[in-house]
Coordinates of C-alpha atoms in Angstrom, one line a residue:
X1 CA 77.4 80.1 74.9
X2 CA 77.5 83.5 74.0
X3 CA 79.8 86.3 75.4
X4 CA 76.8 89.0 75.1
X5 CA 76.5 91.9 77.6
X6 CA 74.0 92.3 79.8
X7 CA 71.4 95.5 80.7
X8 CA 72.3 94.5 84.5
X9 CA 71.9 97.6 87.2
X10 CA 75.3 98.0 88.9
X11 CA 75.5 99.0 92.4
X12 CA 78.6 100.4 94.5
X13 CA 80.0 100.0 97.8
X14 CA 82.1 102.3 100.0
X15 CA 85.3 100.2 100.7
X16 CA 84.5 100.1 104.5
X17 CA 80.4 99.7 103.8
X18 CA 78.2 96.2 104.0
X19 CA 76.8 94.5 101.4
X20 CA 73.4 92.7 102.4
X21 CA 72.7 89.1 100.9
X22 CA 69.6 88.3 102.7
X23 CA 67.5 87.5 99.6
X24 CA 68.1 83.8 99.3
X25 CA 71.8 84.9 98.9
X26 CA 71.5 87.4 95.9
X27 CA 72.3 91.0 96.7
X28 CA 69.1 92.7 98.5
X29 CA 67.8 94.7 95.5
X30 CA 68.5 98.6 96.7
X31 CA 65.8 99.7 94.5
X32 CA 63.3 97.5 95.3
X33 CA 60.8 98.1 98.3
X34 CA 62.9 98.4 101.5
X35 CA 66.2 98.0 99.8
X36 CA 67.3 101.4 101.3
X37 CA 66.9 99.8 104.5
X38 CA 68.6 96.5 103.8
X39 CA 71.6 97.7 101.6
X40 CA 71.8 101.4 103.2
X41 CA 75.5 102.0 101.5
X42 CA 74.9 100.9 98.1
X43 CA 75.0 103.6 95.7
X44 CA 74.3 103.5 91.9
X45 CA 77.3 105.5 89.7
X46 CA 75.2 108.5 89.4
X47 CA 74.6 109.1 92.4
X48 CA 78.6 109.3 93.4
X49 CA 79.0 110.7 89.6
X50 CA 79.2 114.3 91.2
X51 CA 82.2 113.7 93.4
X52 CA 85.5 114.9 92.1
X53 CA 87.4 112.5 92.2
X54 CA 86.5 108.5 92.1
X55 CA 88.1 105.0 92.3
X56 CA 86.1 102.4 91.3
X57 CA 87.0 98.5 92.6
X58 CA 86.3 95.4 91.4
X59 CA 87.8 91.9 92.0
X60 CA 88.8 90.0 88.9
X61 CA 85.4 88.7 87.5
X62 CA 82.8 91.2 89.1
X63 CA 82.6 92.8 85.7
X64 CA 83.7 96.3 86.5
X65 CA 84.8 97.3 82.9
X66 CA 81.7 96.3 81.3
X67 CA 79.8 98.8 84.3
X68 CA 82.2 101.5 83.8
X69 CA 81.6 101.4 80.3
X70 CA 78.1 101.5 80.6
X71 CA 78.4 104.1 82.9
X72 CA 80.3 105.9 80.7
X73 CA 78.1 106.0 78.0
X74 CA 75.5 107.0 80.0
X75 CA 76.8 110.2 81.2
X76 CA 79.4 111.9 78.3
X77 CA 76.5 113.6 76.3
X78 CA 75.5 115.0 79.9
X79 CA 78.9 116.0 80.3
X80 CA 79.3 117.5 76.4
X81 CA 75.8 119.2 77.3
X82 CA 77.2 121.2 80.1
X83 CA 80.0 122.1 78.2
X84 CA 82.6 119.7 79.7
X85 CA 85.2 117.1 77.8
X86 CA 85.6 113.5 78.1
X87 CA 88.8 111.7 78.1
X88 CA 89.3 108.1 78.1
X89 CA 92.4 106.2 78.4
X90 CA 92.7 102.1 78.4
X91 CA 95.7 101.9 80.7
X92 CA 96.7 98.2 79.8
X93 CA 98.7 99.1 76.8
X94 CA 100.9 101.8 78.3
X95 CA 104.3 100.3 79.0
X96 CA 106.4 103.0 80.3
X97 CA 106.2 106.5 81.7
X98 CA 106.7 108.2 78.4
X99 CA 104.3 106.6 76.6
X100 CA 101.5 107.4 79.7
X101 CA 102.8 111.2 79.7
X102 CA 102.4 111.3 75.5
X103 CA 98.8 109.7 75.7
X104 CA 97.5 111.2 78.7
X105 CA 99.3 114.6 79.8
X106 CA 100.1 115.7 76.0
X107 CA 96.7 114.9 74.4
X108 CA 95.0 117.0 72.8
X109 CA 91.7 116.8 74.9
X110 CA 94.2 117.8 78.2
X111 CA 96.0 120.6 76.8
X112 CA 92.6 122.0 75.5
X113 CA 91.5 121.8 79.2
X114 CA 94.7 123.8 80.1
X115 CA 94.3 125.9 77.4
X116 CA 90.6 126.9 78.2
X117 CA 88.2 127.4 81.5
X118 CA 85.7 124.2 80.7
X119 CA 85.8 120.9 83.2
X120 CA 87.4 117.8 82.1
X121 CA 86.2 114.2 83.2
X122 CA 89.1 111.9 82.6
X123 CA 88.5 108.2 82.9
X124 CA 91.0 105.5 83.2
X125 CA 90.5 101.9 83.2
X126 CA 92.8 99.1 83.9
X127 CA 95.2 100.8 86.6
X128 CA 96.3 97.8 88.0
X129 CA 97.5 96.5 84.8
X130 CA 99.1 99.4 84.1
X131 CA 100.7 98.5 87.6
X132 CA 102.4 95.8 86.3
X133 CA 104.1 97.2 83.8
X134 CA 105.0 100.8 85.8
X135 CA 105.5 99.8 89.0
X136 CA 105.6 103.9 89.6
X137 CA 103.2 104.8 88.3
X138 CA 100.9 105.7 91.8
X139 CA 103.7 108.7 92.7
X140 CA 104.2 109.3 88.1
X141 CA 100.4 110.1 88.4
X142 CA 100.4 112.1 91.6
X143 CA 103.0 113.9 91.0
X144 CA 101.9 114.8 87.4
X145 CA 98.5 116.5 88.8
X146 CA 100.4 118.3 91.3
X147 CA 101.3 120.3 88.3
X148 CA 97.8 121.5 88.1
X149 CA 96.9 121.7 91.7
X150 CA 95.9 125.8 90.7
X151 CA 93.2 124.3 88.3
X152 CA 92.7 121.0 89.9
X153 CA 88.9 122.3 90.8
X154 CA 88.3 121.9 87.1
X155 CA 89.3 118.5 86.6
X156 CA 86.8 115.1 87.6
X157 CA 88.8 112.1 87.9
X158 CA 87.5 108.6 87.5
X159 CA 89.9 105.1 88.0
X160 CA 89.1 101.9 87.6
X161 CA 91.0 99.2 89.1
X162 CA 91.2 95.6 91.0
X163 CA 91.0 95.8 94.5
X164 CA 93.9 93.9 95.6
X165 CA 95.8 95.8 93.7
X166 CA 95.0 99.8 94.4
X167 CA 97.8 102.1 95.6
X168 CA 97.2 103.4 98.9
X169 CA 99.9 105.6 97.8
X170 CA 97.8 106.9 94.9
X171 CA 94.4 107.3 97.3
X172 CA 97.1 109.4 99.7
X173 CA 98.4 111.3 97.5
X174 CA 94.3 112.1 95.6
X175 CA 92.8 112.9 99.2
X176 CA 96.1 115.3 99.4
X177 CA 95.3 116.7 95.8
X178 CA 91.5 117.2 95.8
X179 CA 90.5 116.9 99.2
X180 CA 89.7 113.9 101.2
X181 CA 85.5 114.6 101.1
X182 CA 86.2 114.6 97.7
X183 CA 87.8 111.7 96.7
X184 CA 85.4 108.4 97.1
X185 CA 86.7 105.0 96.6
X186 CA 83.6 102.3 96.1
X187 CA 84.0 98.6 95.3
X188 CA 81.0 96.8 92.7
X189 CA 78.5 95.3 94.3
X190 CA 77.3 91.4 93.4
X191 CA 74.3 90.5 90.9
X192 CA 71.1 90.9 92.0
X193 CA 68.1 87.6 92.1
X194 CA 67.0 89.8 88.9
X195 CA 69.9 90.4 87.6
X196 CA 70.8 86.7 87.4
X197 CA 67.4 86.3 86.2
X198 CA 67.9 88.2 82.8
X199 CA 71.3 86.5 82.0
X200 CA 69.3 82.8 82.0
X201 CA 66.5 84.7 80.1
X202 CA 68.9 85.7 77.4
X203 CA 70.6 82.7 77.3
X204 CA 67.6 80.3 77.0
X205 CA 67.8 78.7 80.3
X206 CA 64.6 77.2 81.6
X207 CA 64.5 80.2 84.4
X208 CA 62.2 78.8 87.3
X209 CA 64.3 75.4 87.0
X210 CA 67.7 77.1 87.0
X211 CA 67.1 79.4 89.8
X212 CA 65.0 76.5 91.9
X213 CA 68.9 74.0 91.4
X214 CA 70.8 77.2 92.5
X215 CA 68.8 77.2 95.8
X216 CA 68.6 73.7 96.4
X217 CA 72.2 73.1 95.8
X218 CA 73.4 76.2 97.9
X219 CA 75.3 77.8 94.8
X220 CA 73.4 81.5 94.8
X221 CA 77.1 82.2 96.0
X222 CA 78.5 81.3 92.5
X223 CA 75.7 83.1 90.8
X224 CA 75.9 86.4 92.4
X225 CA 79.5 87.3 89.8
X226 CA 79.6 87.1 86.4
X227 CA 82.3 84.9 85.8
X228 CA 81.0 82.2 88.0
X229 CA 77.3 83.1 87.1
X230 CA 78.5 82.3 82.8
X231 CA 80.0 78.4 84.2
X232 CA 77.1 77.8 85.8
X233 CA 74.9 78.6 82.9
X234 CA 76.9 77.2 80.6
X235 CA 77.0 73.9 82.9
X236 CA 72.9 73.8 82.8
X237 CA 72.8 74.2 79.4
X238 CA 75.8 71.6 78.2
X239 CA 73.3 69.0 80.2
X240 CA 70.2 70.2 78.8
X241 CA 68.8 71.8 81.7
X242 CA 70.2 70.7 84.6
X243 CA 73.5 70.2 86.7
X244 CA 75.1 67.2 85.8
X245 CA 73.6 64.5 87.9
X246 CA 76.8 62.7 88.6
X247 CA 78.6 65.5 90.2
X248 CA 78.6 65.7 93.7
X249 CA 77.4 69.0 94.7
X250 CA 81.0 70.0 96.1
X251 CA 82.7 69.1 93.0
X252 CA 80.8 71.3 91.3
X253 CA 81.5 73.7 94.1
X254 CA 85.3 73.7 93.4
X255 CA 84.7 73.9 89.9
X256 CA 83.0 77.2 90.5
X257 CA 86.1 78.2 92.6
X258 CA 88.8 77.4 90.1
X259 CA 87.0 79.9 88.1
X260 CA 87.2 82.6 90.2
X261 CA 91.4 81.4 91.0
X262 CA 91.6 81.5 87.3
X263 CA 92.6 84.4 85.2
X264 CA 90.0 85.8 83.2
X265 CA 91.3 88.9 81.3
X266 CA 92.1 88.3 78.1
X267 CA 94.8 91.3 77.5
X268 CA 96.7 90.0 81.0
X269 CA 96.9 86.3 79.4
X270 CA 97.9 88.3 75.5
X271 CA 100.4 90.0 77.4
X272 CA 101.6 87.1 79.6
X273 CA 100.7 89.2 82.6
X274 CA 98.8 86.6 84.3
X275 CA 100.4 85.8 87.2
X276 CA 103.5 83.3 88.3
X277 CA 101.0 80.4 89.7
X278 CA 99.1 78.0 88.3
X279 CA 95.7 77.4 88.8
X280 CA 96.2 74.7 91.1
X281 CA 98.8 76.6 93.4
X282 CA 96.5 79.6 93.6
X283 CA 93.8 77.1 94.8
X284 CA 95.8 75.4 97.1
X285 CA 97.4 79.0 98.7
X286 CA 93.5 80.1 98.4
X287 CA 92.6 76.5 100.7
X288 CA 95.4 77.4 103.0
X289 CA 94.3 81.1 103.5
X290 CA 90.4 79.7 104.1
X291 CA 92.0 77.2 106.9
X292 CA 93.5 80.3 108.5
X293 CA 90.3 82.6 108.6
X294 CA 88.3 79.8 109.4
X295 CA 89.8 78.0 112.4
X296 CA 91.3 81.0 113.9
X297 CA 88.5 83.1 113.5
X298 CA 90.0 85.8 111.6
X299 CA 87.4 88.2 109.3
X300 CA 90.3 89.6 106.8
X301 CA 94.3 89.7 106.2
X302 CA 96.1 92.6 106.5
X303 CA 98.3 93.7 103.5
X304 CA 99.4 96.6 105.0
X305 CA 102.7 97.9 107.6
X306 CA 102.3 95.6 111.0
X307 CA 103.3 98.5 112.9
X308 CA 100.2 100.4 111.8
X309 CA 97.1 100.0 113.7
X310 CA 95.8 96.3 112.2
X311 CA 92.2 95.3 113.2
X312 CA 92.2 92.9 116.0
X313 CA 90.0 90.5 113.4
X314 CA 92.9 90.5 111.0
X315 CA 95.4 88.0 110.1
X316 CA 99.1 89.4 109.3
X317 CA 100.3 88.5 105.5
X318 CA 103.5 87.1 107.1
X319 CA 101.2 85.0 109.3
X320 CA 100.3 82.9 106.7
X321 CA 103.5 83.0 104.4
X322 CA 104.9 80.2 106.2
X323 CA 106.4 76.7 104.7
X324 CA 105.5 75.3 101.6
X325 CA 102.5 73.6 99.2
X326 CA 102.3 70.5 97.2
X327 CA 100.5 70.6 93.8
X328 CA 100.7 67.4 91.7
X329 CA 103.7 65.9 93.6
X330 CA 106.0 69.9 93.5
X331 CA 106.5 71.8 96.0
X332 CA 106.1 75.7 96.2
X333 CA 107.6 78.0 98.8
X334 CA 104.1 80.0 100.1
X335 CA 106.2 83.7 100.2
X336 CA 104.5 87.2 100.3
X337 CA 104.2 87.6 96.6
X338 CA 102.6 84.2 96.1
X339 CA 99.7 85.3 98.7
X340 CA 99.1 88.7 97.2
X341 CA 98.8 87.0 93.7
X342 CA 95.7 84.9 95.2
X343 CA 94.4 87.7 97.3
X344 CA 94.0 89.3 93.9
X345 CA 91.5 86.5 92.7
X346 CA 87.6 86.8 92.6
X347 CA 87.9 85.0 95.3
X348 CA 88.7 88.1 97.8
X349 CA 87.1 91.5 97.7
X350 CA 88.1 94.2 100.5
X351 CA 87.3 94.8 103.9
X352 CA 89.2 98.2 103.9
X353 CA 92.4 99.7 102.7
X354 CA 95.3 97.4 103.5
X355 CA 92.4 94.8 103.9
X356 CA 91.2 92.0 101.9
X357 CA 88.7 89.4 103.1
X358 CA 86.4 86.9 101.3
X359 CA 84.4 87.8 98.4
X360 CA 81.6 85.4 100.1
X361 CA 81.9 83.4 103.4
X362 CA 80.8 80.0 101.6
X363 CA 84.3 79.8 99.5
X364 CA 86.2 80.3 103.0
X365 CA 84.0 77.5 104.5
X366 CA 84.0 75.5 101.4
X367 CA 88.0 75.6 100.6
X368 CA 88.8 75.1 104.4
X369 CA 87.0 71.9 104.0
X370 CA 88.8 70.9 100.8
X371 CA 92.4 71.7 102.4
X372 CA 91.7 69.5 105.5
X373 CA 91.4 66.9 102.9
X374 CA 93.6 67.6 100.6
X375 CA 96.2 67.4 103.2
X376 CA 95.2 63.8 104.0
X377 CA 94.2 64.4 107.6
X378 CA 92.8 61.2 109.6
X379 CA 89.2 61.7 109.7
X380 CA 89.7 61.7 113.5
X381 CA 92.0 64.3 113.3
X382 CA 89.3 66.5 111.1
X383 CA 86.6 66.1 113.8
X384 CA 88.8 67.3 116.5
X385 CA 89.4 69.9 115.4
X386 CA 85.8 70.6 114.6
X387 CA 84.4 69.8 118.0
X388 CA 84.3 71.7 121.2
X389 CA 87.6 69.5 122.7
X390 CA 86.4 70.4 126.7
X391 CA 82.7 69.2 126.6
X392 CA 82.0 65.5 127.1
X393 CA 79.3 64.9 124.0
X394 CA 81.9 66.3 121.6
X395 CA 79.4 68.9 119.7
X396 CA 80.4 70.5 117.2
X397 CA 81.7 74.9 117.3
X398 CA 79.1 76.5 116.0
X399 CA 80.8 78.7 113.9
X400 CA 82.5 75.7 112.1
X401 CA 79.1 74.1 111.1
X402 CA 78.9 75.1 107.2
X403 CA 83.0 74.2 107.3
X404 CA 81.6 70.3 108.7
X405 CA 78.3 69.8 106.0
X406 CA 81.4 70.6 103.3
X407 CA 84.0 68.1 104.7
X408 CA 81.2 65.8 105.4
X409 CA 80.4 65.5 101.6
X410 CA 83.7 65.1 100.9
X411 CA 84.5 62.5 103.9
X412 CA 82.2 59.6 104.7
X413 CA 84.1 59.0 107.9
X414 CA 83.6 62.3 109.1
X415 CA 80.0 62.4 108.1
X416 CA 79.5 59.1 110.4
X417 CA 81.2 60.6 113.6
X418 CA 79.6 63.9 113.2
X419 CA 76.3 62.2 113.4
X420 CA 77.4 59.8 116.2
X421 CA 78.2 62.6 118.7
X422 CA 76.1 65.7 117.1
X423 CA 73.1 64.1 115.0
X424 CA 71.4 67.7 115.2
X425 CA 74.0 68.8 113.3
X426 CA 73.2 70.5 109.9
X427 CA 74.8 68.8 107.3
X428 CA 73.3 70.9 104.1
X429 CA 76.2 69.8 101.8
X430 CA 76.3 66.1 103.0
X431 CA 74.3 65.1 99.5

């Protein structure tokens, strides 16, 4: 299918804000009637275009150079209007200080700025792979601006980067520059029922029986991001219409999460920038991070210093760095670096600085499932630790139940003692 862009409204989230999903699991539609009440913090880029200085996050997948660019677009003749400049830089290609310094600090549309008394609106995409390449490039920048602290008033800065990997060094050392009511740092908000809508529409789908499977099969999660929103299309229309109707709903499930484990921009695969895992280890570090959150009850890990002040919600990186994983017979040490590689997967989006959580709670359910039985766990040894262990009929925790419908699809055994000792048990999944 084709790789076409679509006229999709883009919304924005403060870092720490809540993102509403109550409309069948689609984002809750800010602009339609009552969606300032049910997504309150959502925000469209213009109306954040006036602050100073802006980060923009996205996890890998969520489309955020394709909205920036729009955005950007949208607002340069405004700018030129008013008399201001425009500078864009596509980070990815810079490979050393120098070259950053030549392209950005030397150009001619900053030393014109210098030179003269108009505002400049600099935008730069692709900080984190920039990242990669400079690993100093947070203090490079900051301290390069410091330069210009006399005339920083004049000067609208605009970054675009993955959220697992922004510098809290760089958002210090902003705040410290312009101000900290002046620096905003919003992440991009999922696809809207309409938004998904219009992507079908332009790709030919049969719309009504597209979104109708989506329900039924409990896969709005998939839908609401692009990347996972262009398999599932391209899945309906490979079978002429329809989800294949030998798949087992969770199959099709993890297909969905392999593409959001998987690397998806093209210059980081060009320039071999892609990661040290394979898609199967980050799935299987992504399974073991879901069993974590999952059975201990924790909302997101902490990335940041222990000796900080970490949310009581949180689990510690270090927590879950522990021991090895087996893909295809090999085994992996799970260290630090091997977690933040997956944390920085559409699979995770942040709950805060130093924080990342789960981009949906139905991949965390889902994968926690698949790790208790990839792990070859006795099915009695799955439904203990699914049921409340002090009460005498065995029912199932709550909080677990989405967790249990996903291992019961997956585990005939299971499914049969679940319904032996909690029949009223809702098992959605259990297809």
């Amino acid at each position: 299918m084709s790789d076409r862009i679509y006229s999709w409204k883009r919304f924005w989230c403060p870092r720490s804000g809540r993102i509403n999903l109550a409309d069948g699991g689609y984002l809750c539609d800010p602009q339609a009637e009552w969606g300032n009440v049910y997504n309150p913090d959502l925000v469209t880029f213009e109306a954040i275009s006036k602050l100073p200085c802006l980060v923009l996050l996205g996890e890998p997948g969520m489309g955020k150079t394709h909205a920036m660019t729009a955005e950007q677009a949208i607002i340069t003749t405004k700018i030129q209007e008013q008399g201001g400049q425009v500078l864009l830089r596509d980070l990815r290609s810079y490979s050393s200080p120098e070259w950053l310094a030549r392209k950005l600090f030397d150009s001619a549309e900053f030393t014109n700025w210098l030179r003269g008394t108009h505002q400049l609106h600099i935008f730069l995409d692709s900080l984190d792979e920039c990242l990669l390449r400079i690993e100093t490039l947070a203090t490079l920048l900051v301290d390069e601006f410091k330069e210009y602290r006399d005339q920083i008033q004049r000067l609208h800065l605009r970054i675009a980067c993955r959220t697992a990997i922004w510098s809290p060094v760089l958002e210090d050392g902003l705040k410290q520059l312009w101000g900290k009511d002046a620096v905003g740092v919003y992440e991009l908000a999922p696809l809207r029922r309409k938004d998904v809508r219009e992507a079908a529409r332009a790709e030919a789908i049969e719309l009504d029986g597209f979104l109708e499977d989506l329900q039924k099969k409990n896969i709005v999660s998939l839908a609401i991001k692009p990347v996972t929103l262009k398999f599932l299309l391209n899945t309906y229309h490979r079978h002429n219409n329809q989800f294949p109707a030998n798949q087992r709903l969770h199959e099709l499930y993890l297909e969905g999460c392999r593409c959001l484990c998987e690397e998806s921009n093209e210059s980081r695969l060009a320039s071999r920038l892609k990661g040290k895992l394979n898609l199967e280890q980050r799935l299987i570090v992504a399974a073991r991070i879901a069993t974590v959150t999952i059975f201990a009850n924790r909302f997101a890990v902490w990335t940041g210093r222990e000796q900080d002040n970490v949310p009581d919600e949180d689990v510690l990186l270090r927590k879950i760095c522990q021991g090895s994983e087996s893909v295809s017979g090999r085994e992996f040490e799970v260290t630090e670096t091997v977690v933040e590689e997956v944390l920085d997967t559409g699979l995770f989006s942040s709950r805060g600085l130093n924080r990342m959580g789960w981009g949906h709670q139905t991949y965390a359910e889902f994968l926690a499932a698949w790790y208790l039985k990839q792990h070859n766990l006795h099915p009695f040894q799955m439904v203990n630790l699914i049921v409340h262990s002090d009460e005498p009929d065995s029912r199932i925790i709550p909080q677990l139940n989405e967790t249990v419908a996903w291992l019961a699809s997956m585990e005939t055994e299971v499914f049969r003692e679940v319904m032996k000792t909690d029949p009223d048990a809702g098992l959605f999944h259990s297809n």
